[in-house]
């Protein structure tokens, strides 16, 4: 196997590792694919098989050791800016029609929403301010 064949095989390995990356969404496969691309570059420069494998292992392990903890930390963080119905939770609203455990109407963020009380035995009268604790479909749950 000459050096041209070796770098082509490393690119085939990189592509093959990209398939499970897309199918399983496991970023580790992408890190191994980058390692294979680095090994392909090493092979393209004429390095021997031992150095190619060493570059593959070192680059792959380095990426897993460095990138994976950063990605995990990032995945655990809540988004800094809430959007959609998530942005409405915790907001105050004004009761337009009596709100009880079954139904009612509120004005929330400039729009009229159907609403119901979080506690079925609690009712809120017209003009009262309430806090939105949840959105279920098109109904705001308030306290």
XYZ file of N, CA and C in Angstrom:
429
model
N 0.858 -1.174 0.000
C 0.000 0.000 0.000
C 0.899 1.230 0.000
N 0.770 2.101 -0.994
C 1.598 3.304 -1.023
C 0.919 4.433 -0.261
N 1.620 5.581 -0.112
C 1.111 6.666 0.728
C -0.180 7.274 0.196
N -0.353 7.267 -1.113
C -1.601 7.811 -1.670
C -2.767 6.923 -1.262
N -2.578 5.632 -1.344
C -3.636 4.717 -0.926
C -3.964 4.907 0.554
N -2.953 5.122 1.374
C -3.170 5.260 2.817
C -4.034 6.476 3.131
N -3.746 7.616 2.516
C -4.537 8.797 2.846
C -5.965 8.657 2.349
N -6.152 7.962 1.239
C -7.506 7.716 0.735
C -8.269 6.825 1.716
N -7.599 5.793 2.226
C -8.253 4.908 3.192
C -8.614 5.658 4.469
N -7.738 6.550 4.908
C -8.063 7.337 6.108
C -9.284 8.231 5.867
N -9.408 8.779 4.650
C -10.595 9.591 4.341
C -11.855 8.730 4.292
N -11.719 7.508 3.810
C -12.852 6.577 3.824
C -13.265 6.282 5.266
N -12.267 6.072 6.135
C -12.559 5.848 7.555
C -13.256 7.073 8.153
N -12.772 8.279 7.816
C -13.396 9.505 8.331
C -14.855 9.601 7.882
N -15.114 9.302 6.617
C -16.492 9.337 6.111
C -17.343 8.278 6.799
N -16.759 7.096 6.985
C -17.502 6.020 7.656
C -17.839 6.399 9.093
N -16.945 7.122 9.762
C -17.225 7.575 11.128
C -18.249 8.710 11.152
N -18.376 9.414 10.046
C -19.368 10.483 9.964
C -20.792 9.961 9.891
N -20.963 8.759 9.374
C -22.311 8.183 9.243
C -22.950 7.953 10.615
N -22.278 7.239 11.537
C -22.920 7.088 12.849
C -23.030 8.406 13.613
N -22.159 9.359 13.299
C -22.287 10.685 13.916
C -23.638 11.287 13.570
N -24.010 11.208 12.314
C -25.287 11.776 11.869
C -26.458 10.941 12.372
N -26.335 9.623 12.330
C -27.436 8.740 12.703
C -27.691 8.748 14.210
N -26.629 8.716 15.007
C -26.793 8.612 16.462
C -26.645 9.933 17.191
N -26.150 10.962 16.520
C -25.901 12.275 17.137
C -24.936 12.162 18.315
N -23.991 11.234 18.216
C -22.949 11.097 19.233
C -21.705 11.826 18.735
N -21.340 12.937 19.353
C -20.228 13.745 18.847
C -18.881 13.027 18.883
N -18.767 11.971 19.661
C -17.507 11.231 19.723
C -17.115 10.689 18.342
N -18.094 10.267 17.558
C -17.798 9.785 16.216
C -17.192 10.894 15.364
N -17.663 12.108 15.540
C -17.097 13.241 14.816
C -15.656 13.501 15.219
N -15.361 13.314 16.500
C -13.993 13.514 16.973
C -13.068 12.444 16.410
N -13.559 11.213 16.319
C -12.771 10.156 15.683
C -12.583 10.443 14.192
N -13.617 10.999 13.552
C -13.515 11.346 12.136
C -12.448 12.415 11.917
N -12.379 13.398 12.803
C -11.345 14.429 12.707
C -9.964 13.795 12.891
N -9.872 12.839 13.814
C -8.623 12.109 13.986
C -8.218 11.381 12.718
N -9.181 10.799 12.029
C -8.901 10.097 10.773
C -8.457 11.070 9.682
N -9.048 12.258 9.650
C -8.625 13.273 8.677
C -7.193 13.711 8.977
N -6.859 13.872 10.255
C -5.488 14.222 10.629
C -4.518 13.118 10.211
N -4.922 11.866 10.377
C -4.086 10.743 9.946
C -3.949 10.732 8.424
N -5.011 11.111 7.714
C -4.928 11.189 6.255
C -3.907 12.243 5.836
N -3.902 13.365 6.540
C -2.904 14.396 6.254
C -1.496 13.905 6.524
N -1.356 13.162 7.595
C -0.051 12.583 7.931
C 0.385 11.602 6.846
N -0.536 10.778 6.388
C -0.228 9.825 5.320
C 0.110 10.557 4.035
N -0.595 11.642 3.749
C -0.335 12.431 2.550
C 1.051 13.058 2.553
N 1.571 13.309 3.743
C 2.924 13.859 3.855
C 3.990 12.769 3.791
N 3.549 11.522 3.671
C 4.488 10.430 3.484
C 4.917 9.725 4.755
N 4.251 9.964 5.864
C 4.614 9.315 7.120
C 4.226 7.837 7.076
N 4.858 7.058 7.925
C 4.590 5.632 7.982
C 3.291 5.325 8.712
N 2.897 4.064 8.636
C 1.641 3.609 9.220
C 1.620 3.822 10.731
N 2.732 3.566 11.400
C 2.780 3.728 12.852
C 2.498 5.181 13.233
N 3.119 6.121 12.536
C 2.884 7.542 12.836
C 1.448 7.930 12.487
N 0.893 7.391 11.425
C -0.500 7.683 11.055
C -1.461 7.247 12.162
N -1.270 6.028 12.635
C -2.131 5.515 13.704
C -1.929 6.333 14.973
N -0.686 6.691 15.264
C -0.398 7.499 16.447
C -1.093 8.859 16.361
N -1.037 9.507 15.194
C -1.719 10.796 15.006
C -3.223 10.614 15.173
N -3.785 9.554 14.604
C -5.220 9.279 14.745
C -5.600 9.162 16.223
N -4.853 8.360 16.961
C -5.159 8.130 18.373
C -4.988 9.408 19.184
N -3.865 10.116 18.993
C -3.601 11.322 19.783
C -4.649 12.397 19.513
N -4.951 12.649 18.249
C -5.939 13.692 17.914
C -7.319 13.296 18.432
N -7.717 12.046 18.256
C -9.037 11.597 18.710
C -9.166 11.700 20.225
N -8.168 11.196 20.927
C -8.214 11.231 22.394
C -8.162 12.670 22.902
N -7.342 13.504 22.277
C -7.264 14.913 22.697
C -8.608 15.609 22.512
N -9.257 15.372 21.387
C -10.566 15.994 21.164
C -11.594 15.505 22.181
N -11.595 14.207 22.441
C -12.550 13.667 23.416
C -12.258 14.236 24.803
N -10.993 14.331 25.159
C -10.624 14.817 26.493
C -10.904 16.303 26.669
N -10.791 17.079 25.604
C -10.955 18.535 25.716
C -12.359 18.988 25.315
N -12.828 18.532 24.162
C -14.091 19.047 23.618
C -15.306 18.468 24.334
N -15.280 17.179 24.661
C -16.450 16.543 25.273
C -16.867 17.195 26.587
N -15.951 17.473 27.528
C -16.385 18.143 28.762
C -16.967 19.535 28.509
N -16.393 20.246 27.555
C -16.922 21.577 27.223
C -18.324 21.447 26.635
N -18.517 20.484 25.739
C -19.835 20.272 25.129
C -20.860 19.851 26.172
N -20.462 18.973 27.105
C -21.389 18.546 28.163
C -21.781 19.724 29.046
N -20.810 20.566 29.406
C -21.102 21.735 30.225
C -22.060 22.672 29.491
N -21.823 22.849 28.206
C -22.678 23.726 27.409
C -24.091 23.163 27.285
N -24.215 21.852 27.159
C -25.532 21.223 27.014
C -26.365 21.355 28.284
N -25.717 21.439 29.437
C -26.439 21.533 30.702
C -26.905 22.945 31.029
N -26.364 23.940 30.336
C -26.749 25.321 30.609
C -28.112 25.624 30.009
N -28.887 26.382 30.771
C -30.176 26.835 30.246
C -29.936 27.986 29.279
N -30.786 28.131 28.287
C -30.598 29.247 27.364
C -30.741 30.573 28.097
N -29.936 31.540 27.716
C -29.955 32.847 28.359
C -31.200 33.643 28.023
N -31.812 33.366 26.907
C -32.974 34.120 26.461
C -34.123 33.161 26.208
N -35.170 33.279 27.008
C -36.346 32.429 26.816
C -37.179 32.994 25.665
N -37.727 32.102 24.857
C -38.559 32.527 23.737
C -39.857 31.735 23.743
N -40.809 32.169 22.952
C -42.088 31.479 22.845
C -42.825 31.458 24.170
N -43.512 30.350 24.439
C -44.283 30.251 25.672
C -43.386 30.227 26.896
N -42.129 29.787 26.740
C -41.196 29.798 27.883
C -40.990 31.219 28.389
N -41.036 32.197 27.493
C -40.837 33.593 27.882
C -42.034 34.142 28.651
N -43.179 33.479 28.546
C -44.378 33.966 29.234
C -44.476 33.463 30.666
N -43.791 32.373 30.969
C -43.826 31.841 32.332
C -43.177 32.843 33.277
N -43.856 33.068 34.397
C -43.348 34.016 35.379
C -43.804 35.451 35.150
N -44.465 35.713 34.048
C -44.935 37.068 33.761
C -46.235 37.330 34.497
N -46.537 38.604 34.689
C -47.801 38.980 35.313
C -48.836 39.261 34.236
N -50.083 39.007 34.597
C -51.196 39.238 33.692
C -52.338 39.853 34.490
N -53.293 40.442 33.764
C -54.463 41.056 34.394
C -55.696 40.234 34.029
N -56.524 39.945 35.019
C -57.733 39.151 34.810
C -58.767 40.010 34.082
N -59.285 39.496 32.953
C -60.330 40.180 32.191
C -61.702 39.582 32.472
N -61.751 38.260 32.634
C -62.962 37.549 33.034
C -62.564 36.629 34.173
N -63.432 36.464 35.132
C -63.132 35.667 36.331
C -62.398 34.375 35.975
N -61.280 34.148 36.665
C -60.475 32.946 36.447
C -60.649 32.029 37.642
N -61.037 30.775 37.359
C -61.142 29.777 38.426
C -60.472 28.492 37.939
N -60.752 27.402 38.591
C -60.123 26.132 38.231
C -60.555 25.585 36.891
N -61.621 26.154 36.298
C -62.137 25.645 35.032
C -61.771 26.531 33.842
N -61.964 27.854 33.990
C -61.680 28.737 32.856
C -61.584 30.189 33.292
N -61.442 31.074 32.318
C -61.335 32.501 32.541
C -60.527 33.127 31.423
N -60.348 34.446 31.489
C -59.578 35.176 30.471
C -58.646 36.152 31.172
N -57.428 36.268 30.603
C -56.450 37.225 31.119
C -55.835 37.983 29.952
N -55.220 39.111 30.284
C -54.441 39.846 29.291
C -52.986 39.627 29.661
N -52.270 38.960 28.761
C -50.890 38.567 28.996
C -50.039 39.031 27.819
N -49.051 39.869 28.101
C -48.124 40.366 27.070
C -48.894 41.010 25.915
N -49.947 41.750 26.246
C -50.718 42.460 25.239
C -51.723 41.621 24.481
N -51.859 40.353 24.835
C -52.791 39.465 24.146
C -53.773 38.874 25.142
N -54.947 38.508 24.656
C -55.956 37.882 25.503
C -55.771 36.368 25.437
N -55.651 35.764 26.615
C -55.425 34.324 26.744
C -56.544 33.702 27.567
N -56.878 32.456 27.241
C -57.722 31.710 28.160
C -56.835 31.318 29.328
N -57.447 31.184 30.493
C -56.655 30.891 31.686
C -57.470 30.060 32.650
N -56.745 29.408 33.553
C -57.391 28.742 34.669
C -56.433 28.789 35.844
N -57.004 28.663 37.015
C -56.236 28.731 38.245
C -55.452 27.442 38.465
N -54.234 27.577 38.974
C -53.427 26.405 39.306
C -54.123 25.575 40.379
N -54.724 26.259 41.342
C -55.451 25.601 42.423
C -56.945 25.657 42.099
N -57.591 24.519 41.898
C -58.994 24.497 41.480
C -59.936 25.233 42.428
N -59.594 25.330 43.695
C -60.485 25.993 44.655
C -60.237 27.493 44.743
N -59.291 28.015 43.978
C -58.946 29.436 44.040
C -59.491 30.153 42.817
N -60.073 31.358 43.009
C -60.610 32.153 41.901
C -60.024 33.562 41.960
N -59.898 34.183 40.809
C -59.362 35.542 40.697
C -60.388 36.389 39.958
N -60.616 37.584 40.477
C -61.655 38.453 39.928
C -61.082 39.445 38.926
N -61.983 40.043 38.143
C -61.611 41.016 37.114
C -60.765 42.127 37.739
N -59.654 42.438 37.051
C -58.768 43.507 37.497
C -57.603 43.040 38.362
N -57.693 41.857 38.923
C -56.591 41.347 39.745
C -55.390 41.006 38.877
N -54.206 41.161 39.467
C -53.002 40.720 38.782
C -52.678 39.300 39.225
N -52.305 38.470 38.258
C -51.947 37.078 38.536
C -50.589 36.790 37.900
N -49.945 35.732 38.379
C -48.666 35.294 37.816
C -48.879 34.034 37.002
N -48.278 33.988 35.827
C -48.379 32.823 34.954
C -47.311 31.824 35.392
N -47.744 30.603 35.719
C -46.791 29.574 36.148
C -46.563 28.511 35.078
N -47.482 28.380 34.142
C -47.362 27.347 33.112
C -48.241 27.726 31.937
N -47.891 27.222 30.771
C -48.739 27.364 29.593
C -49.050 25.946 29.117
N -50.332 25.607 29.028
C -50.755 24.308 28.524
C -51.587 24.552 27.268
N -50.974 24.300 26.119
C -51.661 24.579 24.864
C -51.852 26.073 24.727
N -53.133 26.501 24.671
C -53.439 27.931 24.571
C -54.016 28.461 25.871
N -53.767 27.749 26.971
C -54.311 28.159 28.273
C -53.171 28.467 29.231
N -53.262 29.630 29.855
C -52.273 30.017 30.857
C -52.747 29.519 32.220
N -51.856 28.906 32.971
C -52.157 28.455 34.328
C -51.589 29.524 35.254
N -52.460 30.071 36.135
C -52.064 31.233 36.931
C -52.241 31.016 38.422
N -51.517 31.816 39.182
C -51.710 31.899 40.637
C -51.764 33.369 41.014
